[in-house]
N, CA, C and O of each residue as an XYZ file, in Angstrom:
424
protein
N     128.321     99.071     82.667
C     127.313     99.247     83.495
C     125.887     98.775     83.010
O     125.040     98.411     83.826
N     125.655     98.796     81.660
C     124.513     98.269     81.172
C     124.378     96.675     81.204
O     123.275     96.140     81.097
N     125.569     95.941     81.359
C     125.554     94.528     81.670
C     125.041     94.355     83.055
O     124.133     93.551     83.268
N     125.656     95.182     84.167
C     125.227     94.892     85.360
C     123.664     95.330     85.671
O     123.058     94.876     86.641
N     123.140     96.172     84.829
C     121.856     96.536     84.994
C     120.949     95.331     84.387
O     119.925     94.938     84.946
N     121.358     94.897     83.405
C     120.717     93.569     82.629
C     120.727     92.522     83.518
O     119.704     91.850     83.645
N     121.837     92.242     84.232
C     121.739     91.211     85.301
C     120.887     91.332     86.453
O     120.204     90.393     86.861
N     120.912     92.481     86.990
C     119.831     92.778     88.022
C     118.427     92.582     87.598
O     117.596     91.949     88.248
N     118.235     93.119     86.554
C     116.759     92.970     86.153
C     116.435     91.501     85.736
O     115.338     90.954     85.855
N     117.545     90.972     85.242
C     117.070     89.361     84.993
C     117.152     88.559     86.273
O     116.490     87.520     86.278
N     117.866     88.864     87.389
C     117.851     88.327     88.746
C     116.458     88.515     89.298
O     115.868     87.620     89.902
N     115.935     89.766     89.058
C     114.623     90.202     89.642
C     113.417     89.296     88.950
O     112.604     88.655     89.617
N     113.434     89.345     87.614
C     112.588     88.708     86.745
C     112.513     87.180     87.110
O     111.409     86.675     87.314
N     113.629     86.455     87.195
C     113.800     84.968     87.034
C     113.977     84.472     88.646
O     114.340     83.312     88.843
N     113.756     85.230     89.615
C     114.160     84.790     91.141
C     112.988     84.250     91.498
O     113.106     83.772     92.627
N     111.723     84.078     90.986
C     110.603     83.332     91.244
C     109.910     84.191     92.216
O     110.414     85.218     92.670
N     108.707     83.734     92.536
C     107.757     84.392     93.655
C     108.453     84.611     95.025
O     109.318     83.829     95.421
N     108.054     85.697     95.741
C     108.532     85.776     96.992
C     107.939     84.772     98.004
O     106.741     84.489     98.010
N     108.791     84.279     98.810
C     108.310     83.308     99.830
C     107.397     84.006    100.887
O     107.588     85.148    101.304
N     106.359     83.162    101.276
C     105.440     83.593    102.031
C     105.980     84.510    103.170
O     105.491     85.629    103.325
N     106.936     84.070    103.932
C     107.522     84.996    104.847
C     108.146     86.302    104.381
O     108.381     87.212    105.176
N     108.379     86.372    103.237
C     108.930     87.776    102.649
C     107.808     88.645    102.157
O     108.050     89.789    101.771
N     106.509     88.120    102.153
C     105.534     89.101    101.821
C     104.860     89.690    103.133
O     104.676     89.135    104.217
N     104.566     90.900    102.744
C     104.130     91.870    104.001
C     102.821     91.424    104.452
O     102.097     90.610    103.879
N     102.569     92.108    105.657
C     101.266     91.711    106.354
C     100.480     92.986    106.139
O     100.860     94.094    106.518
N      99.208     92.700    105.418
C      98.184     93.576    105.118
C      97.714     94.435    106.391
O      97.667     95.657    106.251
N      97.398     93.925    107.498
C      96.872     94.625    108.452
C      98.057     95.459    109.059
O      97.774     96.607    109.403
N      99.240     95.063    109.218
C     100.334     95.794    109.752
C     100.449     97.043    108.724
O     100.636     98.182    109.152
N     100.356     96.825    107.672
C     100.593     97.763    106.534
C      99.576     98.846    106.705
O      99.944    100.020    106.701
N      98.271     98.508    106.862
C      97.065     99.398    107.171
C      97.632    100.252    108.317
O      97.851    101.447    108.121
N      97.878     99.671    109.520
C      98.131    100.470    110.708
C      99.298    101.549    110.406
O      99.220    102.736    110.721
N     100.328    100.981    109.781
C     101.549    101.935    109.326
C     100.986    103.050    108.459
O     101.257    104.229    108.684
N     100.261    102.688    107.546
C      99.794    103.772    106.670
C      99.024    104.824    107.459
O      99.299    106.018    107.334
N      98.051    104.387    108.280
C      97.251    105.406    109.027
C      98.046    106.271    110.055
O      97.614    107.369    110.404
N      99.271    105.733    110.556
C     100.042    106.223    111.542
C     100.916    107.319    110.787
O     101.008    108.464    111.228
N     101.568    106.891    109.593
C     102.486    107.552    108.815
C     102.208    108.438    107.671
O     102.662    109.567    107.483
N     101.336    107.712    106.878
C     100.984    108.280    105.531
C      99.744    109.175    105.551
O      99.683    110.144    104.794
N      98.685    108.853    106.460
C      97.445    109.417    106.466
C      97.455    110.919    106.641
O      96.402    111.533    106.469
N      98.583    111.565    106.975
C      98.668    112.952    107.173
C      98.407    113.700    105.702
O      97.838    114.778    105.531
N      98.887    112.969    104.858
C      98.963    113.616    103.477
C      98.012    112.789    102.503
O      97.250    113.351    101.716
N      98.118    111.440    102.622
C      97.358    110.510    101.631
C      95.958    110.046    102.304
O      95.768    109.888    103.510
N      95.034    109.867    101.273
C      93.917    108.964    101.714
C      94.357    107.554    101.703
O      94.672    107.031    100.634
N      94.406    106.831    102.934
C      94.846    105.601    102.926
C      93.814    104.419    102.978
O      94.178    103.280    102.684
N      92.712    104.656    103.300
C      91.711    103.622    103.615
C      90.982    103.382    102.250
O      90.873    104.285    101.421
N      90.471    102.079    102.053
C      90.017    101.606    100.826
C      88.763    102.525    100.565
O      88.106    102.852    101.554
N      88.413    102.925     99.447
C      87.238    103.633     98.904
C      87.494    105.312     99.146
O      86.727    106.125     98.630
N      88.502    105.683     99.877
C      88.690    106.995    100.081
C      89.539    107.602     99.074
O      90.721    107.274     99.178
N      89.235    108.464     98.050
C      89.736    109.038     97.037
C      90.414    110.598     97.302
O      91.311    111.075     96.606
N      89.930    111.106     98.184
C      90.398    112.579     98.344
C      91.494    112.592     99.623
O      91.197    112.336    100.790
N      92.737    112.926     99.159
C      93.736    113.038    100.263
C      93.514    114.118    101.036
O      92.710    114.947    100.609
N      94.101    114.327    102.198
C      94.213    115.543    103.021
C      95.114    116.614    102.071
O      94.791    117.795    101.946
N      96.052    116.133    101.555
C      96.815    116.922    100.664
C      96.561    116.820     99.179
O      96.942    115.851     98.522
N      95.962    117.758     98.712
C      95.417    117.384     97.214
C      96.511    117.035     96.238
O      96.261    116.582     95.121
N      97.709    117.254     96.680
C      98.896    116.757     95.707
C      99.269    115.390     95.764
O      99.910    114.839     94.869
N      98.816    114.745     96.968
C      99.148    113.401     97.258
C      97.878    112.523     96.795
O      96.732    112.698     97.209
N      98.286    111.544     95.860
C      97.187    110.665     95.551
C      96.898    109.612     96.495
O      97.767    109.139     97.227
N      95.596    109.207     96.491
C      95.107    108.365     97.418
C      95.844    106.987     97.254
O      96.436    106.740     96.203
N      95.807    106.081     98.304
C      96.474    104.665     98.304
C      95.801    104.013     97.095
O      96.518    103.350     96.346
N      94.471    104.136     96.823
C      93.586    103.352     95.943
C      94.090    103.760     94.675
O      94.259    102.848     93.865
N      94.398    105.036     94.276
C      94.791    105.464     93.087
C      96.231    104.874     92.675
O      96.503    104.420     91.564
N      97.061    104.961     93.722
C      98.403    104.303     93.570
C      98.325    102.997     93.327
O      99.114    102.542     92.500
N      97.491    102.211     93.898
C      97.419    100.673     93.888
C      96.800    100.406     92.527
O      97.060     99.348     91.955
N      95.963    101.343     91.957
C      95.349    100.826     90.577
C      96.147    101.464     89.433
O      95.635    101.371     88.317
N      97.197    102.029     89.529
C      98.079    102.592     88.598
C      98.537    101.278     87.837
O      98.977    100.318     88.470
N      98.418    101.268     86.449
C      99.061    100.127     85.595
C     100.541    100.004     86.002
O     101.248    100.990     86.211
N     100.906     98.905     86.086
C     102.478     98.704     86.262
C     102.768     98.826     87.816
O     103.959     98.760     88.119
N     101.937     98.980     88.751
C     102.220     99.234     90.010
C     102.373     97.848     90.727
O     101.506     97.379     91.464
N     103.482     97.285     90.455
C     103.737     95.972     91.279
C     104.421     96.069     92.486
O     104.817     97.165     92.884
N     104.593     95.108     93.073
C     105.453     94.986     94.451
C     106.730     95.708     94.109
O     107.069     96.700     94.754
N     107.400     95.266     93.175
C     108.871     95.772     92.771
C     108.887     97.323     92.603
O     109.727     98.066     93.109
N     107.809     97.717     91.798
C     107.642     99.132     91.402
C     107.436     99.970     92.870
O     108.092    100.965     93.179
N     106.485     99.408     93.618
C     106.343    100.168     94.949
C     107.596    100.075     95.719
O     107.891    101.023     96.448
N     108.352     99.072     95.648
C     109.659     98.943     96.384
C     110.662    100.125     95.919
O     111.360    100.834     96.644
N     110.553    100.140     94.639
C     111.608    101.133     94.067
C     111.018    102.584     94.475
O     111.755    103.494     94.854
N     109.897    102.683     94.383
C     109.313    104.110     94.531
C     109.573    104.461     96.133
O     109.863    105.619     96.433
N     109.481    103.612     96.982
C     109.772    103.889     98.359
C     111.226    104.174     98.660
O     111.536    104.915     99.593
N     112.216    103.533     97.796
C     113.527    103.946     98.008
C     114.097    105.204     97.255
O     115.223    105.669     97.429
N     113.059    105.718     96.318
C     113.636    106.887     95.755
C     113.258    108.315     96.313
O     112.102    108.494     96.696
N     114.056    109.201     96.367
C     113.440    110.388     96.901
C     112.460    111.240     95.961
O     112.535    111.242     94.733
N     111.553    111.945     96.703
C     110.605    112.595     96.025
C     110.367    113.947     96.476
O     109.994    114.123     97.636
N     110.547    114.974     95.652
C     110.619    116.260     96.229
C     109.401    116.829     97.082
O     109.587    117.750     97.877
N     108.225    116.287     96.905
C     107.055    116.728     97.579
C     106.696    115.756     98.687
O     105.657    115.925     99.325
N     107.496    114.768     98.933
C     107.383    113.970     99.979
C     108.303    113.805    100.958
O     109.457    113.681    100.546
N     108.133    113.764    102.205
C     109.293    113.488    103.234
C     109.971    112.282    103.152
O     109.341    111.245    102.942
N     111.323    112.283    103.307
C     112.019    111.176    103.213
C     112.004    110.281    104.369
O     112.836    110.357    105.273
N     110.988    109.378    104.329
C     110.747    108.389    105.596
C     111.870    107.283    105.276
O     112.247    107.075    104.123
N     112.300    106.691    106.229
C     113.296    105.595    106.058
C     112.441    104.394    106.729
O     112.266    104.340    107.947
N     111.952    103.486    105.873
C     111.166    102.474    106.315
C     112.180    101.274    106.590
O     113.193    101.074    105.919
N     111.784    100.545    107.616
C     112.532     99.112    107.879
C     112.029     98.264    106.707
O     111.024     98.572    106.066
N     112.770     97.187    106.459
C     112.186     96.153    105.392
C     110.862     95.628    105.748
O     110.012     95.471    104.873
N     110.630     95.339    107.009
C     109.386     94.677    107.203
C     108.231     95.677    106.954
O     107.192     95.395    106.357
N     108.558     96.944    107.515
C     107.554     98.013    107.258
C     107.207     98.199    105.766
O     106.057     98.364    105.362
N     108.416     98.153    104.904
C     108.115     98.509    103.575
C     107.338     97.269    102.918
O     106.499     97.533    102.056
N     107.546     96.056    103.241
C     106.813     94.756    102.770
C     105.381     94.960    103.254
O     104.493     94.743    102.429
N     105.044     95.342    104.460
C     103.712     95.501    104.852
C     102.902     96.727    104.309
O     101.677     96.684    104.190
N     103.618     97.763    104.004
C     103.005     98.837    103.408
C     102.654     98.519    101.882
O     101.570     98.833    101.391
N     103.593     97.915    101.226
C     103.383     97.421     99.906
C     102.287     96.315     99.865
O     101.452     96.371     98.962
N     102.244     95.448    100.662
C     101.131     94.376    100.766
C      99.781     95.077    101.046
O      98.731     94.648    100.568
N      99.840     96.119    101.800
C      98.502     96.769    101.973
C      97.990     97.661    100.789
O      96.809     97.738    100.451
N      99.000     98.300    100.226
C      98.651     99.205     99.032
C      98.079     98.079     97.855
O      97.090     98.297     97.155
N      98.797     97.010     97.801
C      98.419     96.169     96.653
C      97.106     95.547     97.099
O      96.310     95.272     96.201
N      96.780     95.298     98.298
C      95.387     94.866     98.620
C      94.403     95.699     98.226
O      93.291     95.175     98.159
N      94.494     97.032     97.897
C      93.540     97.976     97.515
C      93.258     97.910     96.215
O      92.240     98.463     95.799
N      94.170     97.174     95.299
C      94.078     97.110     93.884
C      92.624     96.486     93.320
O      92.233     95.379     93.690
N      91.940     97.246     92.469
C      90.752     96.824     92.041
C      90.881     96.010     90.755
O      90.141     95.044     90.569
N      91.720     96.346     89.942
C      92.071     95.673     88.493
C      93.397     95.448     88.399
O      93.867     94.943     87.379
């Protein structure tokens, strides 16, 4: 199993950058965030206080060290006890990731 994990990590690291058509659409991601995520999270740029105090703002998420496209993708596919289990289509996931990454300040 360790060898398989190593192969998966190597494949991700050495697969090169995503093609343009595989990257998400920031504007569509913002719309999705407002429709699906804003009930709990502050989703707009500059807004730091979420409706649910337990839910980090999207700006906070974007600015976390190591919060890459891959990290966000894994995050969306992992169950979280305090978050509803949303099932995002691949395009929705890419769009939401692109939007969150667009909020990154550093």
